[in-house]
CSV table of C-alpha atoms in Angstrom, one decimal:
chain,number,residue,atom,x,y,z
A,1,GLY,CA,0.0,0.0,0.0
A,2,ALA,CA,0.9,3.6,-0.3
A,3,GLY,CA,0.6,4.6,3.3
A,4,VAL,CA,1.8,3.5,6.7
A,5,SER,CA,0.2,0.3,7.8
A,6,GLN,CA,-0.3,-0.8,11.4
A,7,SER,CA,-1.6,-4.1,12.8
A,8,PRO,CA,-3.6,-5.1,14.6
A,9,ARG,CA,-6.0,-2.2,14.5
A,10,TYR,CA,-7.6,-3.3,17.7
A,11,LYS,CA,-6.1,-5.5,20.5
A,12,VAL,CA,-7.7,-6.5,23.8
A,13,ALA,CA,-5.3,-7.9,26.3
A,14,LYS,CA,-5.7,-9.2,29.8
A,15,ARG,CA,-3.5,-7.5,32.4
A,16,GLY,CA,-0.2,-9.3,32.4
A,17,GLN,CA,-0.2,-10.5,28.8
A,18,ASP,CA,2.5,-9.5,26.3
A,19,VAL,CA,1.4,-7.7,23.1
A,20,ALA,CA,3.2,-6.9,19.9
A,21,LEU,CA,2.2,-4.2,17.5
A,22,ARG,CA,3.5,-4.0,14.0
A,23,CYS,CA,4.2,-1.1,11.7
A,24,ASP,CA,4.9,-1.2,8.0
A,25,PRO,CA,6.3,2.2,7.0
A,26,ILE,CA,6.2,3.8,3.6
A,27,SER,CA,8.8,2.0,1.4
A,28,GLY,CA,12.1,3.7,1.5
A,29,HIS,CA,11.4,6.0,4.4
A,30,VAL,CA,14.4,6.4,6.6
A,31,SER,CA,12.8,7.6,9.8
A,32,LEU,CA,10.2,5.7,11.9
A,33,PHE,CA,8.5,7.0,15.0
A,34,TRP,CA,6.2,5.4,17.6
A,35,TYR,CA,3.8,7.6,19.5
A,36,GLN,CA,1.3,6.8,22.2
A,37,GLN,CA,-2.1,8.6,22.3
A,38,ALA,CA,-4.4,8.4,25.3
A,39,LEU,CA,-8.0,9.3,24.9
A,40,GLY,CA,-8.5,13.1,24.7
A,41,GLN,CA,-4.8,13.8,24.4
A,42,GLY,CA,-2.2,14.6,21.8
A,43,PRO,CA,0.2,11.9,20.7
A,44,GLU,CA,3.3,11.5,23.0
A,45,PHE,CA,6.6,10.4,21.6
A,46,LEU,CA,7.9,6.9,22.5
A,47,THR,CA,10.9,6.2,20.3
A,48,TYR,CA,12.6,7.0,17.0
A,49,PHE,CA,14.5,4.9,14.5
A,50,GLN,CA,16.7,6.0,11.6
A,51,ASN,CA,17.0,3.0,9.4
A,52,GLU,CA,17.7,0.1,11.8
A,53,ALA,CA,19.2,2.2,14.5
A,54,GLN,CA,17.1,3.2,17.5
A,55,LEU,CA,18.4,6.7,18.1
A,56,ASP,CA,16.1,7.8,20.8
A,57,LYS,CA,14.0,5.7,23.2
A,58,SER,CA,13.6,8.4,25.8
A,59,GLY,CA,9.8,8.3,25.6
A,60,LEU,CA,9.4,4.6,26.4
A,61,PRO,CA,7.5,4.7,29.8
A,62,SER,CA,9.1,1.7,31.3
A,63,ASP,CA,11.4,-1.3,30.6
A,64,ARG,CA,8.3,-3.2,29.7
A,65,PHE,CA,8.2,-1.4,26.4
A,66,PHE,CA,10.6,-2.5,23.7
A,67,ALA,CA,10.8,-1.5,20.0
A,68,GLU,CA,12.9,-2.9,17.1
A,69,ARG,CA,13.4,-2.3,13.5
A,70,PRO,CA,15.9,-5.0,12.6
A,71,GLU,CA,16.1,-4.5,8.8
A,72,GLY,CA,15.3,-0.8,8.7
A,73,SER,CA,11.8,-1.3,7.4
A,74,VAL,CA,9.1,-3.0,9.5
A,75,SER,CA,9.0,-2.2,13.2
A,76,THR,CA,7.5,-3.9,16.1
A,77,LEU,CA,6.5,-2.3,19.5
A,78,LYS,CA,6.3,-4.9,22.2
A,79,ILE,CA,4.8,-4.4,25.6
A,80,GLN,CA,5.4,-7.0,28.2
A,81,ARG,CA,3.2,-7.7,31.2
A,82,THR,CA,0.6,-5.1,30.1
A,83,GLN,CA,-1.1,-2.9,32.6
A,84,GLN,CA,-4.3,-1.0,32.4
A,85,GLU,CA,-2.5,2.3,32.1
A,86,ASP,CA,-1.0,1.0,28.8
A,87,SER,CA,-4.5,1.3,27.2
A,88,ALA,CA,-4.1,3.8,24.4
A,89,VAL,CA,-3.7,4.2,20.7
A,90,TYR,CA,-0.2,3.5,19.5
A,91,LEU,CA,0.7,5.4,16.4
A,92,CYS,CA,3.5,4.8,14.0
A,93,ALA,CA,4.8,7.4,11.6
A,94,SER,CA,7.5,7.5,9.0
A,95,SER,CA,9.3,10.2,7.1
A,96,GLU,CA,11.5,10.3,4.1
A,97,SER,CA,14.4,12.0,5.7
A,98,GLY,CA,16.1,11.9,9.1
A,99,GLY,CA,14.5,13.5,12.2
A,100,ALA,CA,11.1,15.0,12.8
A,101,VAL,CA,11.5,17.9,10.4
A,102,GLY,CA,9.3,17.6,7.4
A,103,GLU,CA,6.1,15.7,6.9
A,104,LEU,CA,5.5,12.6,9.0
A,105,PHE,CA,3.1,10.1,7.6
A,106,PHE,CA,1.0,8.5,10.3
A,107,GLY,CA,-0.7,5.1,10.3
A,108,GLU,CA,-4.2,4.7,11.6
A,109,GLY,CA,-2.9,3.3,14.9
A,110,SER,CA,-3.3,0.3,17.0
A,111,ARG,CA,-5.9,0.6,19.8
A,112,LEU,CA,-4.8,-1.4,22.8
A,113,THR,CA,-7.3,-2.1,25.6
A,114,VAL,CA,-6.0,-3.8,28.7
A,115,LEU,CA,-8.6,-5.4,30.9
B,1,GLY,CA,-15.9,5.9,14.2
B,2,GLU,CA,-14.3,6.3,17.6
B,3,SER,CA,-13.7,9.7,19.1
B,4,VAL,CA,-10.2,11.0,19.3
B,5,GLY,CA,-11.1,12.9,22.4
B,6,LEU,CA,-14.2,13.5,24.4
B,7,HIS,CA,-13.4,16.7,26.4
B,8,LEU,CA,-11.4,18.8,24.0
B,9,PRO,CA,-11.9,22.5,23.5
B,10,THR,CA,-14.4,22.8,20.7
B,11,LEU,CA,-14.8,25.4,17.9
B,12,SER,CA,-18.1,25.4,16.1
B,13,VAL,CA,-18.4,27.2,12.8
B,14,GLN,CA,-20.8,27.5,10.0
B,15,GLU,CA,-20.0,26.0,6.7
B,16,GLY,CA,-18.4,28.7,4.5
B,17,ASP,CA,-17.1,30.8,7.5
B,18,ASN,CA,-13.4,31.1,8.3
B,19,SER,CA,-12.0,29.2,11.2
B,20,ILE,CA,-9.2,30.2,13.5
B,21,ILE,CA,-7.6,27.6,15.8
B,22,ASN,CA,-5.1,28.7,18.4
B,23,CYS,CA,-2.3,27.1,20.1
B,24,ALA,CA,0.2,28.2,22.8
B,25,TYR,CA,3.5,26.4,22.6
B,26,SER,CA,5.7,25.7,25.5
B,27,ASN,CA,9.4,25.9,24.5
B,28,SER,CA,10.8,29.3,23.4
B,29,ALA,CA,13.7,27.3,21.8
B,30,SER,CA,11.3,25.5,19.4
B,31,ASP,CA,12.2,26.3,15.8
B,32,TYR,CA,9.8,24.2,13.8
B,33,PHE,CA,6.0,24.0,14.1
B,34,ILE,CA,3.4,21.9,12.4
B,35,TRP,CA,-0.4,21.6,12.3
B,36,TYR,CA,-2.0,18.2,12.1
B,37,LYS,CA,-5.6,17.2,11.5
B,38,GLN,CA,-6.9,14.0,13.0
B,39,GLU,CA,-10.2,12.5,12.0
B,40,SER,CA,-12.0,10.0,14.2
B,41,GLY,CA,-10.4,6.6,14.1
B,42,LYS,CA,-7.4,7.8,11.9
B,43,GLY,CA,-3.9,8.9,12.4
B,44,PRO,CA,-2.8,12.6,12.3
B,45,GLN,CA,-2.5,14.1,8.9
B,46,PHE,CA,0.0,16.8,8.1
B,47,ILE,CA,-1.5,20.1,7.1
B,48,ILE,CA,1.1,22.8,7.1
B,49,ASP,CA,4.4,23.7,8.8
B,50,ILE,CA,6.4,26.8,9.5
B,51,ARG,CA,9.9,27.5,10.7
B,52,SER,CA,10.7,30.0,13.4
B,53,ASN,CA,12.3,32.5,10.9
B,54,MET,CA,8.9,33.1,9.4
B,55,ASP,CA,5.7,34.7,10.7
B,56,LYS,CA,3.2,33.5,8.2
B,57,ARG,CA,2.9,30.7,5.7
B,58,GLN,CA,0.0,30.0,3.4
B,59,GLY,CA,-1.2,26.8,1.9
B,60,GLN,CA,-4.4,25.8,0.1
B,61,ARG,CA,-7.2,27.4,2.1
B,62,VAL,CA,-5.0,27.3,5.2
B,63,THR,CA,-2.7,29.9,6.8
B,64,VAL,CA,-0.4,29.4,9.8
B,65,LEU,CA,0.7,32.4,11.8
B,66,LEU,CA,3.5,32.4,14.3
B,67,ASN,CA,4.1,34.9,17.1
B,68,LYS,CA,7.3,34.0,18.8
B,69,THR,CA,7.0,36.9,21.3
B,70,VAL,CA,4.0,35.3,23.0
B,71,LYS,CA,4.7,31.7,21.9
B,72,HIS,CA,1.5,31.5,19.9
B,73,LEU,CA,0.6,29.7,16.8
B,74,SER,CA,-2.7,29.8,14.9
B,75,LEU,CA,-4.2,28.0,12.0
B,76,GLN,CA,-6.7,29.8,9.8
B,77,ILE,CA,-9.0,27.8,7.5
B,78,ALA,CA,-10.8,29.7,4.8
B,79,ALA,CA,-14.3,28.8,3.7
B,80,THR,CA,-14.6,26.0,6.2
B,81,GLN,CA,-16.2,22.8,4.8
B,82,PRO,CA,-17.8,19.8,6.5
B,83,GLY,CA,-14.8,17.7,5.6
B,84,ASP,CA,-12.7,20.0,7.8
B,85,SER,CA,-14.4,18.6,10.9
B,86,ALA,CA,-11.7,17.0,13.0
B,87,VAL,CA,-9.4,17.5,15.9
B,88,TYR,CA,-6.5,19.8,15.1
B,89,PHE,CA,-3.1,19.6,16.9
B,90,CYS,CA,-0.2,21.9,16.8
B,91,ALA,CA,3.2,20.3,17.3
B,92,GLU,CA,6.6,21.8,18.0
B,93,ASN,CA,10.1,20.6,17.4
B,94,THR,CA,13.3,21.8,19.1
B,95,ASP,CA,15.8,20.5,16.5
B,96,THR,CA,15.4,17.0,17.8
B,97,ASP,CA,13.8,13.9,16.6
B,98,LYS,CA,10.6,14.3,18.6
B,99,LEU,CA,7.5,16.3,18.0
B,100,ILE,CA,5.7,17.7,21.0
B,101,PHE,CA,2.0,17.8,20.4
B,102,GLY,CA,-0.5,20.1,22.0
B,103,THR,CA,-3.8,18.8,23.5
B,104,GLY,CA,-5.9,19.6,20.4
B,105,THR,CA,-9.0,21.5,19.4
B,106,ARG,CA,-12.1,19.9,18.0
B,107,LEU,CA,-13.5,21.7,14.9
B,108,GLN,CA,-17.2,21.1,14.3
B,109,VAL,CA,-18.7,22.5,11.0
B,110,PHE,CA,-22.4,22.8,10.8
B,111,PRO,CA,-24.5,23.6,7.7
């Protein structure tokens, strides 16, 4: 497809379960970002990749959150031992160049609900 | 679709009128600003950006104004249409790899 694709669109997990969220960025895009969006809030930065290198993970809320982009294209955000406060929409974005300057193309997000 | 936010500030305008959405940003060192539009159940969509060395930038039906003195950003939408109904976010960047998003404003367009 032409845009950023995320899966699953919806995920319901029981507290304590592990989840994995996938992002397929636009082909050839160098930069990939993960954001977390709570209901009624703006997106909050989680982590940033330039190609396969994770250059910034300062926004990851705890060591239960882990992201990877091993081949510089598809990325996975993994959350271990999910908690209710992890419930949010997780947005992936990609851009053609490095950094957050210029147009970021966002996916539709993965909505995680932790029961 | 699902709501992006339930208790956001809301601007209601009549179709055909002009809309002005305001944003106060937090960091005086920010040098790049962007407006995003987010429809229900979708990811944010880039509208327009502006660098700190500019005061005004125009796009198609949209204008962004930047006032660095009071750290204020506004988005003007001309001849607002029903398709403009969405939540609008301003975002700032301080020469880093992360955008800092504001809390958003819901724009409702009624006939």
